[in-house]
Structures are given as structure tokens and as C-alpha cells.
PDB file of C-alpha atoms and ligand atoms in Angstrom:
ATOM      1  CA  UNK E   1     -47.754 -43.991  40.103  1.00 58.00           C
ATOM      2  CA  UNK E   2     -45.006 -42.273  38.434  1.00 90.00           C
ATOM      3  CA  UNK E   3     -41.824 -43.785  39.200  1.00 97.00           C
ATOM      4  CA  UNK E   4     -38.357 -41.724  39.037  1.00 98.00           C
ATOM      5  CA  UNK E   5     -35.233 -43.192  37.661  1.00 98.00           C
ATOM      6  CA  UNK E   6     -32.262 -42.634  39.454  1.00 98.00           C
ATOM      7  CA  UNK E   7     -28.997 -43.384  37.584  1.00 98.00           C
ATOM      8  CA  UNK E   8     -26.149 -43.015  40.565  1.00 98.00           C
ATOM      9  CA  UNK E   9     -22.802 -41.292  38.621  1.00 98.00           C
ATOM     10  CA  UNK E  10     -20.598 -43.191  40.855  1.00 98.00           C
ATOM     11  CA  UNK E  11     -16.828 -41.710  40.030  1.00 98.00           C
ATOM     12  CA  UNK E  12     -16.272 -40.435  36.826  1.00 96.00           C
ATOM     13  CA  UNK E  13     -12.317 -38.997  36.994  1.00 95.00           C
ATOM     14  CA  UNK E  14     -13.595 -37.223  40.343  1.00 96.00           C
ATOM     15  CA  UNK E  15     -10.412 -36.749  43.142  1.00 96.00           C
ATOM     16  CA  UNK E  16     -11.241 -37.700  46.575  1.00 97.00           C
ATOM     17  CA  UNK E  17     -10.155 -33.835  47.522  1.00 96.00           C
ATOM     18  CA  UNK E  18     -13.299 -32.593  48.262  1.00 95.00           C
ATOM     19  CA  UNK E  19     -15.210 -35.369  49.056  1.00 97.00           C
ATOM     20  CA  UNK E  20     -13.238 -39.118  50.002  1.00 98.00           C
ATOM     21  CA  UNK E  21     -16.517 -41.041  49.748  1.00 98.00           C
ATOM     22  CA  UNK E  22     -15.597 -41.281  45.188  1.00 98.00           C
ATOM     23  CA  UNK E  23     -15.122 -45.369  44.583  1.00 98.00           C
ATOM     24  CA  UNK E  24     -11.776 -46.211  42.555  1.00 98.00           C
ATOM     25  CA  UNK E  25     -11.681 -49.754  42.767  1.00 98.00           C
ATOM     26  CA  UNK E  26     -13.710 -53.276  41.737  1.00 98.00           C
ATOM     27  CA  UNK E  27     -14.904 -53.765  45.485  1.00 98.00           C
ATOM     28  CA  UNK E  28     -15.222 -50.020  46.774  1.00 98.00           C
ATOM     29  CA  UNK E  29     -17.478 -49.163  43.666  1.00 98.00           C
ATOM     30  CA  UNK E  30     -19.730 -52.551  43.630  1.00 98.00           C
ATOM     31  CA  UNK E  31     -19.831 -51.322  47.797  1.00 98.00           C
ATOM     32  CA  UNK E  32     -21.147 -48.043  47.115  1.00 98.00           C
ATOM     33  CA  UNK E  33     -23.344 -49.330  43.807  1.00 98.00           C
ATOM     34  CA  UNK E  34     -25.256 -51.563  46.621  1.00 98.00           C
ATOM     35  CA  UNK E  35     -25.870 -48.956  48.976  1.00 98.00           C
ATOM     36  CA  UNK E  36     -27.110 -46.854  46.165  1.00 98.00           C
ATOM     37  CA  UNK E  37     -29.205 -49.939  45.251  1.00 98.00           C
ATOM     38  CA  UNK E  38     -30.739 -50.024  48.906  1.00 98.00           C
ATOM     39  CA  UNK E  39     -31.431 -46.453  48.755  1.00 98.00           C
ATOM     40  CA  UNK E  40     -33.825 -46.745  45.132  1.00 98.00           C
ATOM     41  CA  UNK E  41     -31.122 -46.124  42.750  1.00 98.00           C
ATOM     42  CA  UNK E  42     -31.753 -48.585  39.232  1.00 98.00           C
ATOM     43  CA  UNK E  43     -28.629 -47.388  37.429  1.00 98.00           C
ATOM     44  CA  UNK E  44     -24.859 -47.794  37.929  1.00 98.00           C
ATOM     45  CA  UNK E  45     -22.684 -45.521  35.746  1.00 98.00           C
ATOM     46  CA  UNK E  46     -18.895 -45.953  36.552  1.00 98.00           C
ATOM     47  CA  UNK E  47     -15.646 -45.543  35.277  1.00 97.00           C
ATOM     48  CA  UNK E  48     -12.516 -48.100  35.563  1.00 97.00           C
ATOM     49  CA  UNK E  49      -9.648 -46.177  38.064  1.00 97.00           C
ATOM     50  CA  UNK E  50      -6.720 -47.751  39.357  1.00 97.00           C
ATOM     51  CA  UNK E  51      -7.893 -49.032  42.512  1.00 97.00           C
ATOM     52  CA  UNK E  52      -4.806 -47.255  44.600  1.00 96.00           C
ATOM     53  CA  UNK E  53      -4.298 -43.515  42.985  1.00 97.00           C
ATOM     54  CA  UNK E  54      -7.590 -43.501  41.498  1.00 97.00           C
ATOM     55  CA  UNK E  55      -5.785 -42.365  38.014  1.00 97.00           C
ATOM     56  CA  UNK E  56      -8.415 -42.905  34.878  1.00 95.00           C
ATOM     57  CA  UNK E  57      -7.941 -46.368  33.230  1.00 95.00           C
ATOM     58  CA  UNK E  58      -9.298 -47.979  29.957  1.00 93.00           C
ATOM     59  CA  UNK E  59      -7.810 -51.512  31.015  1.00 95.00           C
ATOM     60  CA  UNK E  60     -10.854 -54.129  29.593  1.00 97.00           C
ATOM     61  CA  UNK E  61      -9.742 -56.566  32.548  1.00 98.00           C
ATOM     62  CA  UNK E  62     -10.562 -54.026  35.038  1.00 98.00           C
ATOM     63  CA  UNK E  63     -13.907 -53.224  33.693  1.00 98.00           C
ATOM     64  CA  UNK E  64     -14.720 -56.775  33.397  1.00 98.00           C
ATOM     65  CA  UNK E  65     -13.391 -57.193  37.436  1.00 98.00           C
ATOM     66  CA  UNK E  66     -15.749 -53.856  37.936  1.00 98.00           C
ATOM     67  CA  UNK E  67     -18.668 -55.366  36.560  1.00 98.00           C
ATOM     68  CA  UNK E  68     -18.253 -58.751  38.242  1.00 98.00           C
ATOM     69  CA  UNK E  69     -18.478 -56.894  41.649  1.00 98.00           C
ATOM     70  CA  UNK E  70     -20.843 -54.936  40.834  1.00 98.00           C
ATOM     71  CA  UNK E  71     -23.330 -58.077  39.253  1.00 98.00           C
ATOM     72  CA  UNK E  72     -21.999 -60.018  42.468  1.00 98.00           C
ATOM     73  CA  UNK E  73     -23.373 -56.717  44.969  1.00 98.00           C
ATOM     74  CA  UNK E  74     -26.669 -55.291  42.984  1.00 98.00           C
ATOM     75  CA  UNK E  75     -28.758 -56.181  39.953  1.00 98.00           C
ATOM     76  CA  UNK E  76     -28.643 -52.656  38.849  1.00 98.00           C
ATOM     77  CA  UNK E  77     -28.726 -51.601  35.379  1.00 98.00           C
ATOM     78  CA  UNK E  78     -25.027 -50.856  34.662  1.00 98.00           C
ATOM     79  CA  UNK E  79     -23.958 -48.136  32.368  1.00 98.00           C
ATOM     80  CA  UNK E  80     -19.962 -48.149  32.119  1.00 98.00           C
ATOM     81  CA  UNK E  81     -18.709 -44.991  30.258  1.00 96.00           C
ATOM     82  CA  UNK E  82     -17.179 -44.993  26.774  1.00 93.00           C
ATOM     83  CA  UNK E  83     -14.153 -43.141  28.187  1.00 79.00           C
ATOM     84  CA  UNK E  84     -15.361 -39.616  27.651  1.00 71.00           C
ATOM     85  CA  UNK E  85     -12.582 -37.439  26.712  1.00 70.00           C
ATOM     86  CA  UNK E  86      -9.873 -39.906  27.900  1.00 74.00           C
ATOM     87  CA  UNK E  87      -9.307 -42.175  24.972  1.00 76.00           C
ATOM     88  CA  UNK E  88      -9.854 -40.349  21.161  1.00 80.00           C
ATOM     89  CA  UNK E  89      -9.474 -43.943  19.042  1.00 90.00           C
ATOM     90  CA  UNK E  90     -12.940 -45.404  18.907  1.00 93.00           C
ATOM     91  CA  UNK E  91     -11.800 -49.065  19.124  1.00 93.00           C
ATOM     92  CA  UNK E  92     -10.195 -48.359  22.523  1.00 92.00           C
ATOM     93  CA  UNK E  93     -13.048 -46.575  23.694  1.00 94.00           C
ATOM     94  CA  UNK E  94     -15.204 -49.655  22.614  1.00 96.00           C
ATOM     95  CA  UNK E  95     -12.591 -52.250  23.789  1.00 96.00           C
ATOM     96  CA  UNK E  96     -13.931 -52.880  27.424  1.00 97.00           C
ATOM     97  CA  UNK E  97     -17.807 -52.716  26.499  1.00 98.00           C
ATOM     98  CA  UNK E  98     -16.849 -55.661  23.597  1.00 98.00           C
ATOM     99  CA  UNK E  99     -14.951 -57.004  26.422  1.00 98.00           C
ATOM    100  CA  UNK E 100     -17.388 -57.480  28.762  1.00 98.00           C
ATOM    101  CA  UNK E 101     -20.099 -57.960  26.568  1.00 98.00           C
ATOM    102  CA  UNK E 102     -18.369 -61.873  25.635  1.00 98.00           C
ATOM    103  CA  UNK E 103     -19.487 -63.129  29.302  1.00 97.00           C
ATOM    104  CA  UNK E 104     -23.548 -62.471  30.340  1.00 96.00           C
ATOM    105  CA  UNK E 105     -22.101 -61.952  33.608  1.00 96.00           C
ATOM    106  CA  UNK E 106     -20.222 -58.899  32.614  1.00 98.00           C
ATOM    107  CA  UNK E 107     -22.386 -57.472  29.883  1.00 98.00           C
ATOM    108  CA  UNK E 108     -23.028 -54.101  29.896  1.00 98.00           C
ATOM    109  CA  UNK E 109     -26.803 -52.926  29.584  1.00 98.00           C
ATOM    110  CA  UNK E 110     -26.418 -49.347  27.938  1.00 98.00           C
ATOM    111  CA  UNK E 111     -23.244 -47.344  27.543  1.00 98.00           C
ATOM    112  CA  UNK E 112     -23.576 -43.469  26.276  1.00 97.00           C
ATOM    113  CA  UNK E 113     -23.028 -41.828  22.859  1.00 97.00           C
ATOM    114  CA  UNK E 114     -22.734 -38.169  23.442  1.00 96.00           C
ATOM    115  CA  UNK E 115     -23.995 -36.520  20.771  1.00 97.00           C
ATOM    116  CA  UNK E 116     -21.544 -33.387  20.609  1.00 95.00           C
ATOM    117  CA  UNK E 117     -18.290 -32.562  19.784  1.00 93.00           C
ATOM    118  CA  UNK E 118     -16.885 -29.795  22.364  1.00 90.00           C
ATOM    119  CA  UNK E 119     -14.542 -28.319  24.196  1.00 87.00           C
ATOM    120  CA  UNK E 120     -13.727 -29.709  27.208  1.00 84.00           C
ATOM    121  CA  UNK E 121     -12.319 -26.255  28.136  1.00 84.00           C
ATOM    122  CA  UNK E 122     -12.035 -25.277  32.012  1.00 90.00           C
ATOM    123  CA  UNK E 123     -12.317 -22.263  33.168  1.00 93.00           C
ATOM    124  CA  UNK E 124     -11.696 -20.635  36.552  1.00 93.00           C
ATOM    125  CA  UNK E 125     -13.685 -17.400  37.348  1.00 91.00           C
ATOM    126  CA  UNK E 126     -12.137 -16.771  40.570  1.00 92.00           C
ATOM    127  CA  UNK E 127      -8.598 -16.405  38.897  1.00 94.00           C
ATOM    128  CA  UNK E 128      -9.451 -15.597  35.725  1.00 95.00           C
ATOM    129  CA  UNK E 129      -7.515 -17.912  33.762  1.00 96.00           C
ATOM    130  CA  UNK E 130      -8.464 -21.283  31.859  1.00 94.00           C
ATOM    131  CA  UNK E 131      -7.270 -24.456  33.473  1.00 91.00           C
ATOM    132  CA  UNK E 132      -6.890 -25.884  30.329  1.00 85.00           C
ATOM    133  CA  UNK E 133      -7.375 -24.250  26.669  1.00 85.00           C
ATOM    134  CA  UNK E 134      -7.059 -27.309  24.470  1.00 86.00           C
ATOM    135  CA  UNK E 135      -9.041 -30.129  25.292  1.00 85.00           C
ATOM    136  CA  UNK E 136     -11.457 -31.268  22.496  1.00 88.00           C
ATOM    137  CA  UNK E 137     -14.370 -34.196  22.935  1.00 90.00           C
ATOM    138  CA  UNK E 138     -14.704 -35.297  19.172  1.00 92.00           C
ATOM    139  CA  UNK E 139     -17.830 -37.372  18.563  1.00 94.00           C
ATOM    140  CA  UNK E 140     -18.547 -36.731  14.472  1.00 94.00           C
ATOM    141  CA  UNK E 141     -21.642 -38.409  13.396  1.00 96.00           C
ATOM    142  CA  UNK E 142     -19.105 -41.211  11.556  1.00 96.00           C
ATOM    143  CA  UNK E 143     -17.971 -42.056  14.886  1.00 95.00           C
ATOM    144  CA  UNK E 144     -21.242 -42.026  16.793  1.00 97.00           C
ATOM    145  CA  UNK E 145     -22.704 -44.925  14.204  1.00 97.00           C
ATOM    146  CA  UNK E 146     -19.183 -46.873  14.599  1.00 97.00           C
ATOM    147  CA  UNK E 147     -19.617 -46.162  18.704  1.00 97.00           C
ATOM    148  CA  UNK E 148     -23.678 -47.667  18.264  1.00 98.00           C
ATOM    149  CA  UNK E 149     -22.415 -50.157  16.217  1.00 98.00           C
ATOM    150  CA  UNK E 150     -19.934 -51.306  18.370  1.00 98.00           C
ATOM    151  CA  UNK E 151     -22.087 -51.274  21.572  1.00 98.00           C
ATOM    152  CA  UNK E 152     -25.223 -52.973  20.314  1.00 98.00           C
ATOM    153  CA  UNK E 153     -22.336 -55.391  19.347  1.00 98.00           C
ATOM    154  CA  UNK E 154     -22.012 -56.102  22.735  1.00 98.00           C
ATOM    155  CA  UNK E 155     -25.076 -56.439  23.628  1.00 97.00           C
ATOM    156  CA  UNK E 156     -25.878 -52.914  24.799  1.00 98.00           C
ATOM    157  CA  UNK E 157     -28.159 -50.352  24.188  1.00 98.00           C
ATOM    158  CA  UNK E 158     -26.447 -46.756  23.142  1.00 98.00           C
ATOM    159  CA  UNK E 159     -27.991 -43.639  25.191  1.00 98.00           C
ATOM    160  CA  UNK E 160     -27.915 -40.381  23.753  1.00 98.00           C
ATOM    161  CA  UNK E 161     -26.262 -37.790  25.664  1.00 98.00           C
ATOM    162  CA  UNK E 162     -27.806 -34.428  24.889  1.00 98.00           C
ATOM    163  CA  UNK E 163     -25.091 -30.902  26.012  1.00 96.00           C
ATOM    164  CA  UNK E 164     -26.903 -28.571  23.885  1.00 96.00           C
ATOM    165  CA  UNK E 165     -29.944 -28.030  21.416  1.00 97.00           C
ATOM    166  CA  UNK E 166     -27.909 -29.184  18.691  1.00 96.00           C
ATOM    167  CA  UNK E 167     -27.903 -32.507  20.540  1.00 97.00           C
ATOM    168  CA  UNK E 168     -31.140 -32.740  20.493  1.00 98.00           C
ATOM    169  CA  UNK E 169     -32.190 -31.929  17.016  1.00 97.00           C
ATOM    170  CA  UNK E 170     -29.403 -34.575  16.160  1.00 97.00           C
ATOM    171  CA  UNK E 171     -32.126 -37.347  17.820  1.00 98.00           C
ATOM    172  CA  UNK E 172     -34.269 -38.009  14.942  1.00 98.00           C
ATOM    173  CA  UNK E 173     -31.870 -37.992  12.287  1.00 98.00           C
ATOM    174  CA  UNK E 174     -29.388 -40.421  14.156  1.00 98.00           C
ATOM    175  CA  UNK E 175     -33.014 -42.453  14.788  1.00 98.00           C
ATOM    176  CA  UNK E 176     -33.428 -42.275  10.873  1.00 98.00           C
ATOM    177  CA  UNK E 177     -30.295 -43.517  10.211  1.00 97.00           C
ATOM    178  CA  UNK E 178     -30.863 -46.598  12.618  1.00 96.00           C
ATOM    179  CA  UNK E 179     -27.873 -45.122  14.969  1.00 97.00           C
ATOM    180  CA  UNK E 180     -30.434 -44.801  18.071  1.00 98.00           C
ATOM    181  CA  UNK E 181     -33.529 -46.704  18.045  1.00 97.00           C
ATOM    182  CA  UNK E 182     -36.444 -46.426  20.490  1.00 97.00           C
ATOM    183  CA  UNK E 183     -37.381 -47.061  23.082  1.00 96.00           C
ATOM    184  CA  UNK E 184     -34.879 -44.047  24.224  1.00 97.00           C
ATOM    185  CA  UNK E 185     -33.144 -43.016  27.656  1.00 98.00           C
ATOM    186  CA  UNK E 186     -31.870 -39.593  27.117  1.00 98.00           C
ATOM    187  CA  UNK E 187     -29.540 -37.786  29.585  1.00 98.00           C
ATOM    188  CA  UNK E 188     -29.434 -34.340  29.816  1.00 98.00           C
ATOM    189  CA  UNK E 189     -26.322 -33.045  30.320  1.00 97.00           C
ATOM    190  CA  UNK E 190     -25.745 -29.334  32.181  1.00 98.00           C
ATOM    191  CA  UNK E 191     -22.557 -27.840  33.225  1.00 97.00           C
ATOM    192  CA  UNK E 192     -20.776 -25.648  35.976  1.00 96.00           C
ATOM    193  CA  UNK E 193     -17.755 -25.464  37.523  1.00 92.00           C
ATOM    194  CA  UNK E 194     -15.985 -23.777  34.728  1.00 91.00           C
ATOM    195  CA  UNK E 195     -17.066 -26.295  32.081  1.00 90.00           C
ATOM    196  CA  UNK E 196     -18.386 -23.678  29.972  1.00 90.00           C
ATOM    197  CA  UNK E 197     -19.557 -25.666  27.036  1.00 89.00           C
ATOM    198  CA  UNK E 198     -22.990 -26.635  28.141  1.00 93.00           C
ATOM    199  CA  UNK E 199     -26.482 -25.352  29.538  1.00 96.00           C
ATOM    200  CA  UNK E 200     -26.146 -23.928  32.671  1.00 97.00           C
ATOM    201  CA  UNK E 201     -27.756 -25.535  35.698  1.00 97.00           C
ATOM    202  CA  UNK E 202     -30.495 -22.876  36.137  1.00 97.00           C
ATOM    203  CA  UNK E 203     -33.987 -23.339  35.581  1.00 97.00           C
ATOM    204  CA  UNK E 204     -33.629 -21.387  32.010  1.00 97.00           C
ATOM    205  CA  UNK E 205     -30.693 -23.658  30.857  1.00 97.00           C
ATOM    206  CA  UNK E 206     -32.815 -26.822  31.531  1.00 98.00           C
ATOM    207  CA  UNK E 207     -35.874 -25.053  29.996  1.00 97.00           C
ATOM    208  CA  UNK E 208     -34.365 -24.611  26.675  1.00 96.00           C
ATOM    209  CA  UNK E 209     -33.337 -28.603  26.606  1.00 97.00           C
ATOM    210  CA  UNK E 210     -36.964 -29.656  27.332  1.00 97.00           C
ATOM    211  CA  UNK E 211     -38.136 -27.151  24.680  1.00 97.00           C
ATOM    212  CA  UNK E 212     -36.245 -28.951  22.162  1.00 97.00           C
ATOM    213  CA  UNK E 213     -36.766 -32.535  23.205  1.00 96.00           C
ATOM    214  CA  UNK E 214     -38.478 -34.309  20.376  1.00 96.00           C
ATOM    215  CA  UNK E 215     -41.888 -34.702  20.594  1.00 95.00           C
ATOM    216  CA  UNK E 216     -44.311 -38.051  19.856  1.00 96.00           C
ATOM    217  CA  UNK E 217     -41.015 -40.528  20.821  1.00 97.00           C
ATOM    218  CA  UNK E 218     -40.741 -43.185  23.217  1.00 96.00           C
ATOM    219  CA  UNK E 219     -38.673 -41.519  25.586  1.00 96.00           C
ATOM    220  CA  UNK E 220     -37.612 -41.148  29.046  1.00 97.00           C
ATOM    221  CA  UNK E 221     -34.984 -38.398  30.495  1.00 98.00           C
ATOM    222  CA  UNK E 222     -32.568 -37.492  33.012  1.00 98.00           C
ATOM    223  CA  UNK E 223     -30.750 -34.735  33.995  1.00 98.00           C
ATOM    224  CA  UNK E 224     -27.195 -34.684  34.946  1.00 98.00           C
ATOM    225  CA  UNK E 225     -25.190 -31.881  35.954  1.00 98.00           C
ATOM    226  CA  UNK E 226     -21.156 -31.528  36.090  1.00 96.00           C
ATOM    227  CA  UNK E 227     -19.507 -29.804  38.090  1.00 96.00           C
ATOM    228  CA  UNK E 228     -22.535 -28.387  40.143  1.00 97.00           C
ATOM    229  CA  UNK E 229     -25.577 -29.462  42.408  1.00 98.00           C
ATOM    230  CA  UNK E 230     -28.579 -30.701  40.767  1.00 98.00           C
ATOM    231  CA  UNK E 231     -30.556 -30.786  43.602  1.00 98.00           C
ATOM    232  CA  UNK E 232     -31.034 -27.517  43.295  1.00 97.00           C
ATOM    233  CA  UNK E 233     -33.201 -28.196  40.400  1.00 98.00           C
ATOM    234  CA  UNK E 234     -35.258 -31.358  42.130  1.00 98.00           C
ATOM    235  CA  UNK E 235     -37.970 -30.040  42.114  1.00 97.00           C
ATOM    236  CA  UNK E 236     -38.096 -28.755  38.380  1.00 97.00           C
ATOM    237  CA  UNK E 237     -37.064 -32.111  37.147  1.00 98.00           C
ATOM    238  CA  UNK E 238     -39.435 -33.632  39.288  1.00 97.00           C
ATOM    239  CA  UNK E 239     -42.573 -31.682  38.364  1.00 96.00           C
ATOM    240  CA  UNK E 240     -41.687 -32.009  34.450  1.00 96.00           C
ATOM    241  CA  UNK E 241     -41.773 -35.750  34.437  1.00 96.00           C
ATOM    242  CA  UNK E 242     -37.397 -36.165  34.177  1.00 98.00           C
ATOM    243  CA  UNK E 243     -35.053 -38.796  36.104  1.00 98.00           C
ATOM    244  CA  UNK E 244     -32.115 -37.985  37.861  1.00 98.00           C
ATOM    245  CA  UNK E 245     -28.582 -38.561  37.147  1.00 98.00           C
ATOM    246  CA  UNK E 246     -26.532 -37.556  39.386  1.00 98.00           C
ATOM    247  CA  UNK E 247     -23.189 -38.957  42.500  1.00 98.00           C
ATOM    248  CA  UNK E 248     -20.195 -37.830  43.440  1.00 98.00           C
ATOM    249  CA  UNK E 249     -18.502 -38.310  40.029  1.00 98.00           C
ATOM    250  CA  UNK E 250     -20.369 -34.657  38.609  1.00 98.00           C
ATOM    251  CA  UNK E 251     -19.928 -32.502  42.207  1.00 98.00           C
ATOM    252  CA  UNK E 252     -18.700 -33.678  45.905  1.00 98.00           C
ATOM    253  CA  UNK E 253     -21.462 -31.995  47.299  1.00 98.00           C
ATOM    254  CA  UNK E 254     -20.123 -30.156  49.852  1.00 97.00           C
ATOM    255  CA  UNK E 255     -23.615 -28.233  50.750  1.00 97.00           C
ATOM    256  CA  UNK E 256     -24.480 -31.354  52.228  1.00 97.00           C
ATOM    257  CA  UNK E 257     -21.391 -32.089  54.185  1.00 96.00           C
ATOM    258  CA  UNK E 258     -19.415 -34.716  53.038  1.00 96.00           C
ATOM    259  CA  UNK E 259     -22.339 -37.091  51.411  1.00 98.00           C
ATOM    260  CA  UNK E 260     -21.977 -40.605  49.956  1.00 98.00           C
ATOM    261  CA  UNK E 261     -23.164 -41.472  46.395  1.00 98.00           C
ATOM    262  CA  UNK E 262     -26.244 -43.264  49.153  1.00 98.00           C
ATOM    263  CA  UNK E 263     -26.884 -40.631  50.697  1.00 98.00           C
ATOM    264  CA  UNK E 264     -27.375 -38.528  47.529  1.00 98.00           C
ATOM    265  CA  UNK E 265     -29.724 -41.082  46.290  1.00 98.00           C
ATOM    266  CA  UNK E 266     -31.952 -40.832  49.429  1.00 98.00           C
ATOM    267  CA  UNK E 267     -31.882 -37.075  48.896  1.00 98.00           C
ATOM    268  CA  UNK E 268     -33.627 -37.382  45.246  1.00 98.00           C
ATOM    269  CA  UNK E 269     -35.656 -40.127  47.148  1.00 98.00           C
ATOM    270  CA  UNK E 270     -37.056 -37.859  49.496  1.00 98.00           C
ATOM    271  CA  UNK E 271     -37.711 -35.255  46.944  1.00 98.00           C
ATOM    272  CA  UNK E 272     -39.258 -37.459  44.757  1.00 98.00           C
ATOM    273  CA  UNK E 273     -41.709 -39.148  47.499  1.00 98.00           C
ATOM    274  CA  UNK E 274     -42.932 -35.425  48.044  1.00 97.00           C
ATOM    275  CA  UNK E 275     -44.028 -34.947  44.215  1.00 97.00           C
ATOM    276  CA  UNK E 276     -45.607 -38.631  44.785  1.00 97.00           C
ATOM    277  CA  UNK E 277     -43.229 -40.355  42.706  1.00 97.00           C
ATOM    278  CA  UNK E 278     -41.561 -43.633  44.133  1.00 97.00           C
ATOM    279  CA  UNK E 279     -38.189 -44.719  43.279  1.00 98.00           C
ATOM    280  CA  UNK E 280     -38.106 -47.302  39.986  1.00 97.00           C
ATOM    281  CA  UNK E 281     -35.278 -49.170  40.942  1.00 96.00           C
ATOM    282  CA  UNK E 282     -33.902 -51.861  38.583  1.00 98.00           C
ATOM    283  CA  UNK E 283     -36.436 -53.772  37.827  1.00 97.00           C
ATOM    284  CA  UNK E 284     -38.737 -50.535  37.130  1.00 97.00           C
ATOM    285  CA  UNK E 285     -36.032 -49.355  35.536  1.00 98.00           C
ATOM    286  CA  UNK E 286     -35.169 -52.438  33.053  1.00 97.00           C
ATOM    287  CA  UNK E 287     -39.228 -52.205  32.156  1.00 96.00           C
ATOM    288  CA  UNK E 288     -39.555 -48.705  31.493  1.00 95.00           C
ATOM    289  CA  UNK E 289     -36.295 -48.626  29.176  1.00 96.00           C
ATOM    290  CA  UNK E 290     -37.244 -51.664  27.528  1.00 94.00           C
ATOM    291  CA  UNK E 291     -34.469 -53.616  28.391  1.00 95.00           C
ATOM    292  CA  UNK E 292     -34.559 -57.267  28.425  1.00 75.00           C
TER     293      UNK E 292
HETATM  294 ZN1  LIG L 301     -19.223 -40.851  33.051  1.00 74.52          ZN
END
């Protein structure tokens, strides 16, 4: 049986506009994590928000309360961010994965490196206008080894983060160089929404990712899309032997009415069980990645 990893994106910097089922706090996201859990989700990806107005933190203490919950609710395989595009200095974007990582209880078990540097541009088509015209996601090689570095410090396992080709022929040289090692868990990244700088979510966009993926590894990958509904690609994913990534932190899935991060997870569930794949969950999931 071929088993399907599903990593549930719980809140990234997602309002509660559009959908008011995105987790802020300690006890609202371990809540959702272990509904996601029941459902056959293995991973936990989060990000630390002030439990009230939800704004984006990088406190260590909160992260460390985050992952208490969430180790309390689930034994899920958690995946805190690296505070994509919020925090530019590496040693505050490492500061709560070192943090964590000084108490088993609170370790992290992989935290991403993504392996571009890009705008973070937003544009809206209905208006014609950019949202913003000057946001920049800088991840140079120098600071994807000190990033590694830094996480395997804490006891973590980096996970590449593919946006583009260039990503992805940037695998075996950072694997050379001892910056990723294998066994690897890729994610896929594609984009919508107005977030311009990545493969589209069509079948085409994904195509040219999988075309480029490097051959004769040890690898497994997902598929994540921002701003925009991966389902629409299910089956795709499914049939080419990829995992999901995916919750209300990317897209508040309004096509399905006003889901929970559970309810997506039973969607790629159900989709999954039809292509005769089960579920890994965390244990499946811990084996599979080669985590300890
Ligand atoms: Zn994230």
C-alpha cells in the first residue's frame, strides 16, 4: 500500500476574513492540529500569532507554549516555520527552533529552508495594481547552510522548499555541500492569488517541477499551493506518487464553504482512498522520512 502524507498548513499569517476556522493561539492550534490528527494528517506546520489579533510573532516563548500544546494534543510530526518573509536576520529566524529544540518536549522535527530568493510581490488582477512592490524573501546559499546549520542544531531536520526549477537544480549541490542530506522531504511550492513568483497551480506548472525533480534520491514530495486550491490538482498529485500540503494558512477555501483545517484533511483523505492510498499518519510518516 502506498501511503499519502498529509502535512496540515495550519495558519501561516492567514486573517480569519474569509474563513474564521485559522488557529492563532497555543490551545486553538494544538485543537485544530488534533482534529487534523484524527482525520490522517502526520504533519503540523504552524506559525506563532498573538493569540488575540492573530498579528505574526517570532516570540521563542510562544513557540515553545505552541509546541507544548500541540505534543500535549497529537504526536504529529511538527514543522514550525522559519518565519518566512517576516524576520530577515537569520539568528532571529533560528531563535525559536534553538529554543525549543533545548527541551525533547518542545523539539521541533523538521523546519523548512526555502531554497529561493524572491519577490514576495502581490498583485491584484481585478484592480490592476500591486498590493505591495517591495517585498523581497532573501535566502542566499550562505544563509541556507547557516539556516541547516542552525536547525540540525536543534535537533531538526531542514526540508527543502522548492518555488521554481532553479530550486530544484539547487538539491544536489546543497546535498554535496552537506547542507541537505537524505533521506529528503521536499515541498513543492505553487502560487496564486497574485503571488506571482512561483509555478502556477495548473497541471503544466506542477509538470515542470516533477520534470526537474532529481532523479535516483531518497525522496518523498508534497505539494503546497498559496493562495489557491490544491484540490483541484488531487488527483494529479495523487496518481504521480506526491503528498499533500495543504490548510487554511495557503487558501480559506471558500469552494467548500467555510471548511476547517479537519475537514480539508478528510477531503485529501477521501481522494486519496479512491487512488488506493491510505493516510500515513505520524507514525507512517516519522518512518518514511526517516525520522527517529
Ligand atoms: Zn509556513
Amino acid at each position: 500500500m502506498d501511503e499519502v502524507i498529509i502535512d496540515v498548513r495550519l495558519n501561516e499569517y492567514a486573517s480569519r476574513d474569509r474563513n474564521p476556522h485559522v488557529p492563532f493561539g497555543p490551545d486553538e492550534i494544538a485543537a485544530a492540529a488534533a482534529a487534523c490528527r484524527d482525520e490522517g494528517a502526520g504533519i503540523a506546520h504552524f506559525h506563532a500569532r498573538d493569540p488575540a489579533s492573530g498579528a505574526a510573532s517570532t516570540d521563542p516563548g510562544l513557540y515553545c507554549e505552541i509546541a507544548r500544546a500541540l505534543r500535549g494534543a497529537t504526536d504529529l510530526v511538527l514543522l514550525p516555520t522559519l518565519g518566512a518573509g517576516v524576520a530577515t536576520d537569520v539568528e532571529v529566524r533560528l531563535a525559536h527552533v534553538a529554543a525549543m529544540g533545548r527541551d525533547p518536549e518542545t523539539r521541533a522535527d523538521l523546519a523548512p529552508l526555502d531554497l529561493v530568493t524572491t519577490n514576495l510581490t502581490v498583485y491584484d488582477a481585478r484592480e490592476r495594481r500591486f498590493v505591495s512592490d517591495d517585498r523581497i524573501y532573501a535566502n542566499p546559499v550562505r544563509t541556507l547552510r547557516a539556516l541547516s546549520e542552525g536547525v540540525r542544531k536543534a535537533g531538526a531536520h531542514p526540508v527543502p522548499v522548492v518555488w521554481n526549477v532553479g530550486s530544484l537544480r539547487l538539491i544536489e549541490p546543497l546535498l554535496e555541500a552537506g547542507v541537505l542530506r537524505e533521506p529528503l522531504y521536499v515541498e513543492l511550492t505553487l502560487t496564486a492569488g497574485g503571488i506571482l513568483d512561483g509555478h502556477p497551480p495548473t497541471p503544466r506548472g506542477l509538470e515542470a517541477l516533477l520534470d526537474f525533480l532529481p532523479p535516483g534520491l531518497d525522496l518523498e514530495w508534497a505539494v503546497l499551493c498559496v493562495g489557491g486550491n490544491l484540490l483541484d490538482l488531487a488527483d494529479r498529485v495523487l496518481e504521480s506518487g506526491g503528498h499533500f500540503a495543504l490548510g487554511l494558512g495557503d487558501y480559506p477555501y471558500p469552494e467548500l464553504g467555510m471548511p476547517s483545517n479537519a475537514e480539508l484533511v478528510r477531503q485529501v483523505v477521501e481522494r486519496a482512498r479512491a487512488h488506493g492510498r491510505e493516510p500515513a499518519g505520524p507514525g507512517a510518516t516519522r518512518r518514511r522520512l526517516g525520522l527517529g
